[in-house]
Amino acid sequence: MASQVRAVRGRSWTERLAASPILWLAPLGLVLAATFLYPIVEIIRLSFTNASLTGGNYSYTLGSYARLFGSPYFASMVRVTVIFVFFSVVFQILLGFLIALAVDQGARRGMRASIVTRTAVLSAWAIPGVIIGIIWGILYQESGAGVLNYLAQLLGFGQIPFLSSPRAALASVTVANIWRGTAFSMILLYAGIQTLPADVLEAARVDGANAWQRLRMVVLPLLAPILLVTLVIVSIDTFNTFDMVLALTGGGPGRATEVVALSIYDQIFQQFDLGPGAATAVVLLAINAIMTFVYLRLERPEELS
Amino acid sequence: MRTLYKPRASQRRKERMVRVWLYVAYTAIIVFFLFPIYWVLSMSLKTVPQLFATPPVWFPIPPQFSNYSYVFENTPILRYLFNSAVIVAATVFFALLIATLAAYGFSRFTFRYKRPSLLAVLAFQMISPVVIAIPLYRTFAALHLLNNYASLVLVYVAVVLPFITWFLKGYFDTIPYEVDEAAIVDGATRWQVLTRIILPVSAPGIATAAILAAVLSWSQFVIPFILIDSPGMFPVSEGLVNLQSNTESITLHYLSAASIVAIAPVIFIFVLLQRYIVSALTSGAIKG
């Protein structure tokens, strides 16, 4: 690389340009700046105004934040989001890990069923979020057409108000989200499992460790960094989820399933309250930024070129 | 010592038990993940009385394929699919173009702030589209660019770019730099190295990146939901929400049929190309 640097000096500007990556990276930089950087600055600016979506004059104020944090809906939104994210993430990681282990074990044995399983799980992930909302809406039907209600009654649980009771609705939305997102943590952890050093596992086997001991004392510690990274990525993803919830419950009943991203949409496009909506968006942006920072910290140990 | 590892009868029995348990696990997983899709498929083939029958009709016989022709004739689902296809194709084209250039730049050049720039690209992927959609809505409204394919494609391209760039950079990194050097010594320009050497070698990687970009943009919802309000321009996910809310005109079996039509392309791609998609996702995952 030193020779490259030396070559740059004392050349014409065209040659210097050819030796620099600027032309290669410029289109990427321009598109990202126009579509992300500018709107981020703008949303932060708008959060300090009392602007309305319908236009008109506005002035700068802290009122949006005061209204947002003072509103009883803020506490409810935080509670709903925390429950939704917590249970989604826990189960997506847990199920994702178990499925990754099962698929890996089958793949090592050359079982074709492992490929079928992997494809089935991934298919759920590829379906657009709104359509997942619609599909689960059909499953959760509370009329005679509801198959899950039929099965619940068969098992003696009686009629379950999947989408009409606030508590059940939040659980229903979370289950649908777990169905949707498990594939993603499964594939990340599956990749992680494949990087595990085979000789260490074999050594543990020779030393007489049983499957549970190998999992707890060898696999989990080795996989811990990837588990952490998966945890952060899945959490960011879940915080940003909105499409599936919108199609499934629209945030209701009441505001029982109004997660933070849906609340932004609702405030701005249903109530035309741009200021408080933008303030909520800044809250979500802050969550994204903090988690991205944590993620980058976790990723650090590699080379710092 | 070797003889210890000769499979004995007890070990073979243990191995058979492991396989049995794996099959049990696979069955449970497959039922959990495919049942919702199967159920919607079966709903889409039912008559109206069958929709509400108790016990439920598990296998609608004979299947009512006429539900599908009803949906094709009486809803704009084909129009939505067409819109999505156009938007996705344009997105994939431009995203690949820009990501290929950037990935080559990141892979083949050393420069100051390279690592921070790469991380910055990645950080954009973490930002919720709903955050950027609102300022974009205002800007596009002021410029009279709402309900415009081109502005939508620009945003889609930006949304898929970070992921595709990282993926292609990882792919290019696996091609030895000596290959470039040899060509440059022979008088090739950087551009020739990229188009004549790197691209042909990375054809499978480019194809996978294209599939991932297509699946990602097929699922986009928030951005068109905010930037498009003319029903004739809805992509498929937004169109379906629209159909869902028009409950008078569309009932469960028609909504099911429309949903199946909307997910069929993605499922088809996934089943057909799952091996490549998995290797792409896993290699991308390891590199972050």
XYZ file of C-alpha atoms in Angstrom:
593
model
C 0.000 0.000 0.000
C 2.951 2.319 0.615
C 3.804 2.204 -3.068
C 0.281 3.340 -3.850
C 0.606 6.349 -1.570
C 3.972 7.313 -3.047
C 2.569 7.094 -6.558
C -0.092 9.689 -5.743
C 2.393 12.499 -5.034
C 3.566 14.671 -7.853
C 1.032 13.399 -10.370
C -1.542 15.340 -12.360
C -4.988 15.740 -10.798
C -6.537 13.222 -13.175
C -4.081 10.601 -12.064
C -4.618 11.532 -8.462
C -8.366 11.190 -8.972
C -7.873 7.765 -10.527
C -5.891 6.670 -7.489
C -8.559 7.842 -5.060
C -11.794 5.979 -4.325
C -13.848 9.167 -4.415
C -15.546 8.575 -7.779
C -16.453 5.020 -6.782
C -17.977 6.037 -3.491
C -19.624 9.307 -4.531
C -22.927 7.869 -5.841
C -23.423 5.874 -2.627
C -22.579 8.905 -0.514
C -24.922 11.182 -2.449
C -27.911 8.822 -2.301
C -27.456 8.104 1.399
C -26.952 11.770 2.251
C -30.003 12.889 0.278
C -32.289 10.160 1.575
C -31.056 9.788 5.150
C -28.876 12.637 6.365
C -31.037 15.487 5.173
C -34.301 13.997 6.573
C -32.618 13.246 9.902
C -31.550 16.881 10.299
C -35.023 17.949 9.186
C -36.920 15.675 11.614
C -34.811 16.928 14.507
C -35.524 20.523 13.449
C -39.256 19.854 13.103
C -39.391 18.264 16.534
C -38.561 21.686 17.978
C -41.472 23.388 16.188
C -45.221 23.467 16.483
C -45.645 22.722 12.762
C -48.745 21.030 11.402
C -48.765 18.633 8.488
C -51.271 20.816 6.689
C -48.746 23.641 6.425
C -48.979 27.224 7.663
C -46.561 29.189 9.790
C -44.788 27.698 12.736
C -42.407 28.839 15.416
C -39.650 27.144 17.365
C -40.635 25.729 20.722
C -39.949 22.932 23.153
C -43.689 22.414 23.406
C -43.687 19.234 21.324
C -41.443 17.437 23.777
C -43.369 18.817 26.739
C -46.641 17.619 25.202
C -45.154 14.264 24.246
C -43.636 13.420 27.635
C -46.587 14.883 29.505
C -49.174 12.954 27.535
C -50.739 9.883 29.172
C -50.340 8.156 25.810
C -46.569 8.401 26.050
C -46.431 6.109 29.070
C -48.800 3.682 27.351
C -46.746 3.748 24.139
C -43.526 3.063 26.046
C -45.147 0.220 27.980
C -46.614 -1.356 24.831
C -43.339 -1.002 22.931
C -41.250 -2.444 25.764
C -43.520 -5.478 26.163
C -43.686 -6.018 22.400
C -39.926 -5.692 21.912
C -38.948 -7.689 25.002
C -41.074 -10.756 24.295
C -40.441 -10.608 20.539
C -36.688 -10.509 21.027
C -36.539 -13.174 23.749
C -38.580 -15.658 21.769
C -37.067 -14.829 18.389
C -33.580 -15.462 19.776
C -34.570 -18.550 21.754
C -36.545 -20.172 18.929
C -34.014 -18.978 16.365
C -31.209 -20.606 18.336
C -33.049 -23.905 18.826
C -34.021 -24.062 15.150
C -30.477 -23.175 14.087
C -29.131 -26.012 16.258
C -31.695 -28.482 14.914
C -31.086 -27.485 11.289
C -27.304 -27.641 11.783
C -27.487 -31.098 13.383
C -29.639 -32.366 10.514
C -27.444 -30.756 7.872
C -24.372 -32.491 9.355
C -26.219 -35.788 9.040
C -27.195 -35.002 5.460
C -30.918 -34.951 6.265
C -32.937 -33.346 3.498
C -35.651 -32.451 5.993
C -33.272 -29.885 7.484
C -33.298 -27.963 4.191
C -37.093 -28.118 4.022
C -37.271 -26.801 7.590
C -34.823 -23.991 6.907
C -36.749 -22.941 3.797
C -40.096 -22.994 5.633
C -38.762 -20.706 8.364
C -37.110 -18.334 5.883
C -40.276 -18.089 3.785
C -42.064 -16.515 6.735
C -39.316 -13.903 6.924
C -39.555 -13.028 3.212
C -43.284 -12.262 3.312
C -43.979 -8.514 3.476
C -44.937 -7.366 6.982
C -48.391 -6.075 6.076
C -49.299 -9.376 4.471
C -48.161 -11.160 7.641
C -50.529 -8.835 9.501
C -53.368 -9.775 7.148
C -52.575 -13.512 7.349
C -52.554 -13.481 11.150
C -55.690 -11.355 11.141
C -57.384 -14.205 9.265
C -56.040 -16.791 11.750
C -57.154 -14.703 14.743
C -60.730 -14.166 13.452
C -63.144 -14.196 16.350
C -66.132 -15.198 14.232
C -66.827 -18.786 13.169
C -64.053 -18.418 10.592
C -61.330 -18.205 13.248
C -59.227 -21.343 13.156
C -57.137 -20.480 16.218
C -60.279 -19.870 18.228
C -61.613 -23.232 17.087
C -58.381 -24.929 18.189
C -58.407 -23.053 21.513
C -61.929 -24.251 22.212
C -60.964 -27.775 21.249
C -58.170 -27.635 23.821
C -60.575 -26.280 26.440
C -59.412 -22.661 26.560
C -62.795 -21.330 25.485
C -63.297 -18.336 23.217
C -60.176 -16.133 23.183
C -60.625 -12.428 22.287
C -57.388 -12.453 20.259
C -57.743 -8.959 18.830
C -60.620 -7.393 20.775
C -59.230 -7.433 24.316
C -56.275 -5.088 24.933
C -54.148 -7.662 26.740
C -54.795 -10.471 24.277
C -54.240 -8.145 21.319
C -50.746 -7.207 22.480
C -49.928 -10.885 22.958
C -51.403 -11.729 19.530
C -49.353 -9.042 17.801
C -46.215 -10.234 19.585
C -46.780 -13.867 18.567
C -47.264 -12.850 14.928
C -44.060 -10.820 15.142
C -42.166 -13.763 16.626
C -43.398 -15.868 13.700
C -42.126 -13.248 11.321
C -38.738 -12.487 12.863
C -37.489 -15.851 14.130
C -36.005 -16.646 10.717
C -33.675 -13.690 10.920
C -32.072 -14.620 14.236
C -32.079 -18.257 13.119
C -30.003 -17.450 10.039
C -27.545 -15.246 11.972
C -27.074 -17.904 14.649
C -26.895 -20.671 12.045
C -24.002 -18.772 10.452
C -22.430 -18.448 13.890
C -22.758 -22.161 14.627
C -21.043 -22.990 11.352
C -18.008 -20.932 12.337
C -17.535 -22.868 15.595
C -14.170 -24.669 15.559
C -14.901 -28.359 14.956
C -11.786 -29.531 16.821
C -12.849 -27.850 20.070
C -16.247 -29.517 19.898
C -14.623 -32.830 19.063
C -12.177 -32.446 21.976
C -15.091 -31.843 24.344
C -16.781 -34.948 22.986
C -13.630 -37.045 23.461
C -13.355 -35.733 27.010
C -16.759 -37.256 27.632
C -18.914 -34.111 27.749
C -22.525 -34.926 26.940
C -24.617 -32.876 24.509
C -25.994 -30.565 27.211
C -22.516 -29.953 28.683
C -21.065 -29.252 25.238
C -23.864 -26.774 24.563
C -23.506 -24.978 27.892
C -19.723 -24.991 28.281
C -18.458 -24.891 24.704
C -21.097 -23.771 22.215
C -22.733 -20.962 24.199
C -19.496 -19.253 25.341
C -18.048 -19.442 21.828
C -21.274 -18.148 20.362
C -21.728 -15.357 22.927
C -20.393 -12.533 20.692
C -22.694 -13.536 17.830
C -25.610 -13.955 20.224
C -25.037 -10.400 21.457
C -24.834 -8.974 17.943
C -27.997 -10.867 16.986
C -29.693 -9.525 20.088
C -28.929 -5.940 19.103
C -29.906 -6.319 15.433
C -33.154 -8.092 16.281
C -33.959 -5.441 18.893
C -33.432 -2.583 16.426
C -35.575 -4.402 13.892
C -38.364 -4.924 16.396
C -38.320 -1.328 17.602
C -38.784 -0.280 13.970
C -41.673 -2.686 13.289
C -44.884 -0.998 12.283
C -46.300 -2.475 9.078
C -47.368 -5.811 10.574
C -49.046 -4.160 13.575
C -50.832 -1.640 11.389
C -52.360 -4.378 9.234
C -53.204 -6.637 12.175
C -54.719 -4.240 14.737
C -54.108 -0.687 13.517
C -52.774 -0.032 17.031
C -56.014 -0.969 18.759
C -58.141 -1.832 20.549
C -57.824 1.650 22.001
C -54.074 2.086 21.937
C -53.268 -1.350 23.306
C -50.923 -2.240 20.451
C -49.677 1.182 19.427
C -45.915 0.672 19.328
C -43.594 3.659 18.956
C -43.198 3.551 15.151
C -46.962 3.265 14.678
C -47.518 6.132 17.080
C -45.344 8.389 14.912
C -47.446 7.568 11.893
C -50.672 8.041 13.820
C -49.754 11.440 15.278
C -48.536 12.860 11.993
C -50.854 11.366 9.397
C -54.048 10.844 11.408
C -53.881 13.840 13.739
C -51.647 16.092 11.565
C -49.579 16.847 14.695
C -46.222 17.192 13.027
C -44.347 18.612 16.028
C -45.122 15.900 18.613
C -44.943 13.250 15.882
C -41.465 14.458 14.949
C -40.492 14.472 18.636
C -41.592 10.817 18.861
C -39.575 10.092 15.723
C -36.530 11.646 17.393
C -37.097 9.321 20.356
C -37.102 6.339 17.967
C -34.040 7.740 16.196
C -32.263 7.998 19.548
C -33.121 4.362 20.309
C -31.761 3.367 16.868
C -28.600 5.414 17.420
C -27.885 4.033 20.889
C -28.378 0.446 19.757
C -26.276 0.993 16.638
C -23.534 2.378 18.855
C -23.722 -0.715 21.060
C -23.660 -2.882 17.946
C -20.562 -1.184 16.561
C -18.856 -1.530 19.947
C -19.560 -5.260 19.877
C -18.307 -5.561 16.307
C -15.095 -3.644 17.042
C -12.574 -6.371 17.916
C -11.741 -7.044 14.251
C -9.134 -5.072 12.376
C -9.255 -1.276 12.539
C -7.917 -0.460 9.095
C -8.018 -45.593 20.708
C -9.557 -45.683 17.258
C -11.625 -48.755 18.078
C -13.477 -46.702 20.681
C -15.054 -44.739 17.842
C -16.209 -47.716 15.844
C -19.995 -47.339 15.911
C -21.272 -49.919 18.320
C -24.819 -51.131 18.537
C -25.615 -48.757 21.407
C -24.179 -45.823 19.505
C -26.128 -46.689 16.404
C -29.289 -46.838 18.506
C -28.451 -43.454 20.002
C -27.881 -41.998 16.543
C -31.250 -43.352 15.423
C -32.917 -41.682 18.437
C -31.249 -38.353 17.576
C -32.648 -38.603 14.074
C -36.123 -39.417 15.349
C -36.033 -36.382 17.653
C -34.797 -34.186 14.830
C -37.732 -35.301 12.690
C -40.106 -34.519 15.558
C -38.556 -31.053 15.912
C -38.684 -30.442 12.159
C -42.343 -31.409 12.021
C -43.192 -28.991 14.827
C -41.189 -26.178 13.233
C -42.647 -26.744 9.779
C -46.222 -26.884 11.105
C -45.690 -23.650 13.056
C -44.231 -21.804 10.086
C -46.264 -23.208 7.235
C -49.667 -23.601 8.870
C -50.586 -19.880 8.655
C -49.690 -19.882 4.973
C -51.533 -23.139 4.373
C -54.589 -21.854 6.213
C -54.802 -18.686 4.103
C -54.301 -20.814 0.979
C -57.181 -23.064 2.035
C -59.384 -20.039 2.840
C -58.682 -18.711 -0.635
C -60.178 -21.891 -2.130
C -63.375 -22.037 -0.054
C -67.001 -21.215 -0.704
C -68.624 -18.650 1.603
C -70.410 -21.235 3.815
C -67.138 -23.167 4.123
C -65.403 -20.028 5.422
C -67.513 -20.001 8.574
C -68.091 -23.733 9.022
C -67.486 -25.349 12.417
C -65.518 -27.562 12.544
C -63.364 -25.747 9.998
C -62.952 -27.107 6.497
C -59.289 -28.150 6.436
C -59.216 -29.231 2.782
C -61.669 -27.315 0.597
C -62.854 -29.866 -1.966
C -63.512 -29.029 -4.712
C -61.236 -25.960 -4.529
C -62.934 -22.737 -5.638
C -60.403 -21.422 -8.113
C -63.062 -18.956 -9.164
C -62.121 -16.890 -6.074
C -58.865 -16.115 -7.810
C -60.514 -15.093 -11.062
C -62.875 -12.890 -9.035
C -59.889 -11.184 -7.386
C -58.113 -10.703 -10.698
C -61.211 -9.274 -12.341
C -62.647 -7.157 -9.525
C -59.670 -5.802 -7.636
C -56.605 -3.950 -8.941
C -54.286 -6.707 -7.633
C -52.640 -7.171 -11.032
C -52.082 -3.452 -11.225
C -50.453 -3.545 -7.740
C -48.251 -6.466 -8.781
C -47.246 -4.614 -11.918
C -46.401 -1.475 -9.907
C -44.319 -3.519 -7.489
C -42.540 -5.291 -10.323
C -41.594 -2.000 -11.989
C -40.460 -0.397 -8.727
C -38.521 -3.477 -7.610
C -36.827 -3.911 -11.002
C -35.722 -0.268 -11.081
C -34.577 -0.448 -7.456
C -32.538 -3.599 -8.055
C -30.903 -2.084 -11.142
C -29.856 1.189 -9.556
C -28.973 -0.334 -6.180
C -26.692 -2.888 -7.845
C -25.052 -0.237 -9.992
C -24.263 2.067 -7.075
C -23.413 -0.727 -4.640
C -21.037 -2.389 -7.110
C -19.057 0.833 -7.562
C -18.954 1.503 -3.832
C -18.110 -2.096 -2.949
C -15.226 -1.999 -5.422
C -14.036 1.280 -3.894
C -14.215 -0.102 -0.358
C -12.644 -3.400 -1.320
C -9.779 -2.204 -3.560
C -8.670 1.132 -2.109
C -7.043 2.015 1.177
C -7.836 5.471 2.422
C -8.232 7.462 5.613
C -11.510 6.986 7.459
C -12.253 3.824 5.499
C -13.447 1.848 8.501
C -15.588 4.738 9.876
C -17.124 5.222 6.404
C -18.022 1.544 6.207
C -19.570 1.669 9.663
C -21.461 4.837 8.765
C -22.975 3.035 5.765
C -24.010 0.218 8.058
C -25.494 2.640 10.593
C -27.965 3.923 7.982
C -29.423 0.452 7.806
C -30.465 0.694 11.442
C -32.604 3.807 10.978
C -36.334 3.251 10.854
C -37.802 4.220 7.480
C -40.703 5.895 9.288
C -38.254 8.475 10.673
C -37.049 9.570 7.245
C -40.386 9.144 5.488
C -41.950 12.201 7.125
C -39.378 14.828 6.069
C -39.245 13.124 2.676
C -43.014 13.481 2.416
C -42.760 17.227 3.026
C -39.883 17.671 0.604
C -41.495 15.613 -2.141
C -44.807 17.409 -1.610
C -43.091 20.781 -1.981
C -41.359 19.589 -5.159
C -44.564 17.966 -6.490
C -42.859 14.587 -6.481
C -45.417 12.627 -4.466
C -47.047 9.782 -6.410
C -43.927 9.474 -8.462
C -42.172 6.193 -9.247
C -38.765 7.849 -9.575
C -38.797 9.452 -6.123
C -40.038 6.199 -4.612
C -37.252 4.254 -6.327
C -34.656 6.729 -5.026
C -35.757 6.078 -1.445
C -35.963 2.305 -1.972
C -32.444 2.334 -3.425
C -31.162 4.196 -0.363
C -32.905 1.736 1.956
C -31.415 -1.387 0.335
C -27.972 0.117 -0.436
C -26.216 -0.343 2.925
C -26.948 -4.060 3.052
C -26.099 -4.711 -0.604
C -22.906 -2.652 -0.450
C -21.644 -4.552 2.591
C -22.556 -7.847 1.025
C -20.785 -7.106 -2.287
C -17.748 -5.651 -0.509
C -17.426 -8.920 1.377
C -17.739 -10.817 -1.873
C -15.116 -8.720 -3.697
C -12.750 -9.107 -0.729
C -12.611 -12.829 -1.430
C -11.112 -12.175 -4.893
C -7.320 -11.869 -4.475
C -5.928 -8.387 -5.085
C -3.070 -9.933 -7.111
C -5.591 -10.458 -9.915
C -6.165 -6.683 -10.103
C -2.455 -5.928 -9.873
C -1.586 -8.244 -12.737
C -4.197 -6.603 -14.962
C -3.078 -3.084 -14.005
C 0.549 -3.975 -14.789
C -0.703 -5.091 -18.198
C -2.149 -1.610 -18.701
C -5.774 -2.117 -17.691
C -7.638 0.760 -16.040
C -9.555 0.301 -12.779
C -12.790 0.382 -14.720
C -11.586 -2.423 -16.979
C -10.490 -4.438 -13.972
C -13.980 -4.099 -12.501
C -15.972 -4.841 -15.647
C -13.749 -7.488 -17.238
C -12.362 -9.331 -14.236
C -14.211 -8.688 -10.982
C -17.768 -8.682 -12.318
C -17.576 -11.924 -14.315
C -15.951 -13.697 -11.361
C -18.579 -12.405 -8.928
C -21.636 -13.174 -11.056
C -23.123 -15.487 -8.377
C -22.604 -12.800 -5.724
C -24.225 -10.134 -7.885
C -27.175 -12.430 -8.548
C -27.647 -13.077 -4.836
C -27.389 -9.372 -4.074
C -30.089 -8.789 -6.700
C -32.397 -11.341 -5.069
C -31.857 -9.867 -1.620
C -32.496 -6.354 -2.937
C -35.658 -7.587 -4.651
C -37.008 -9.307 -1.529
C -36.171 -6.275 0.625
C -37.872 -3.825 -1.706
C -40.852 -6.129 -2.300
C -41.568 -5.922 1.464
C -41.269 -2.145 1.771
C -44.380 -0.619 3.182
C -43.896 2.547 5.209
C -42.297 4.529 2.404
C -44.908 3.938 -0.309
C -47.627 4.214 2.347
C -46.508 7.776 3.004
C -45.278 8.856 -0.435
C -48.025 7.333 -2.617
C -51.697 8.129 -2.210
C -52.947 7.502 -5.704
C -54.410 3.959 -5.656
C -53.383 3.312 -9.250
C -49.745 3.502 -8.168
C -49.844 1.372 -5.042
C -47.277 -1.387 -4.792
C -48.664 -4.707 -3.700
C -48.216 -4.453 0.089
C -49.944 -1.082 0.217
C -52.627 -2.256 -2.203
C -53.453 -5.187 0.047
C -53.927 -2.963 3.087
C -56.250 -0.929 0.942
C -58.223 -4.033 -0.046
C -58.304 -5.170 3.583
C -59.864 -1.919 4.744
C -62.565 -2.051 2.050
C -64.308 -4.832 3.931
C -67.665 -4.375 2.201
C -66.301 -5.072 -1.227
C -63.934 -7.846 -0.304
C -64.546 -10.787 2.016
C -62.254 -13.284 3.649
C -61.849 -15.740 0.783
C -61.058 -12.940 -1.672
C -58.650 -11.265 0.764
C -56.959 -14.648 1.239
C -56.651 -15.165 -2.493
C -55.164 -11.687 -2.918
C -52.664 -12.371 -0.109
C -51.596 -15.641 -1.706
C -51.122 -13.898 -5.062
C -48.995 -11.241 -3.340
C -46.695 -13.676 -1.525
C -46.423 -16.280 -4.291
C -43.534 -14.539 -6.107
C -41.371 -14.263 -2.974
C -42.073 -17.798 -1.785
C -41.369 -19.109 -5.280
C -38.006 -17.303 -5.391
C -37.127 -18.524 -1.909
C -37.923 -22.172 -2.531
C -36.149 -22.141 -5.875
C -33.013 -20.309 -4.752
C -32.926 -21.040 -1.017
C -29.433 -22.557 -1.147
C -27.894 -19.359 -2.558
C -29.943 -17.123 -0.302
C -28.848 -19.026 2.794
C -25.182 -18.921 1.848
C -25.492 -15.208 1.083
C -27.223 -14.456 4.352
C -24.820 -16.527 6.401
C -21.681 -15.074 4.804
C -23.112 -11.571 5.176
C -24.012 -12.287 8.773
C -20.495 -13.292 9.734
C -18.997 -10.164 8.261
C -21.601 -8.052 10.033
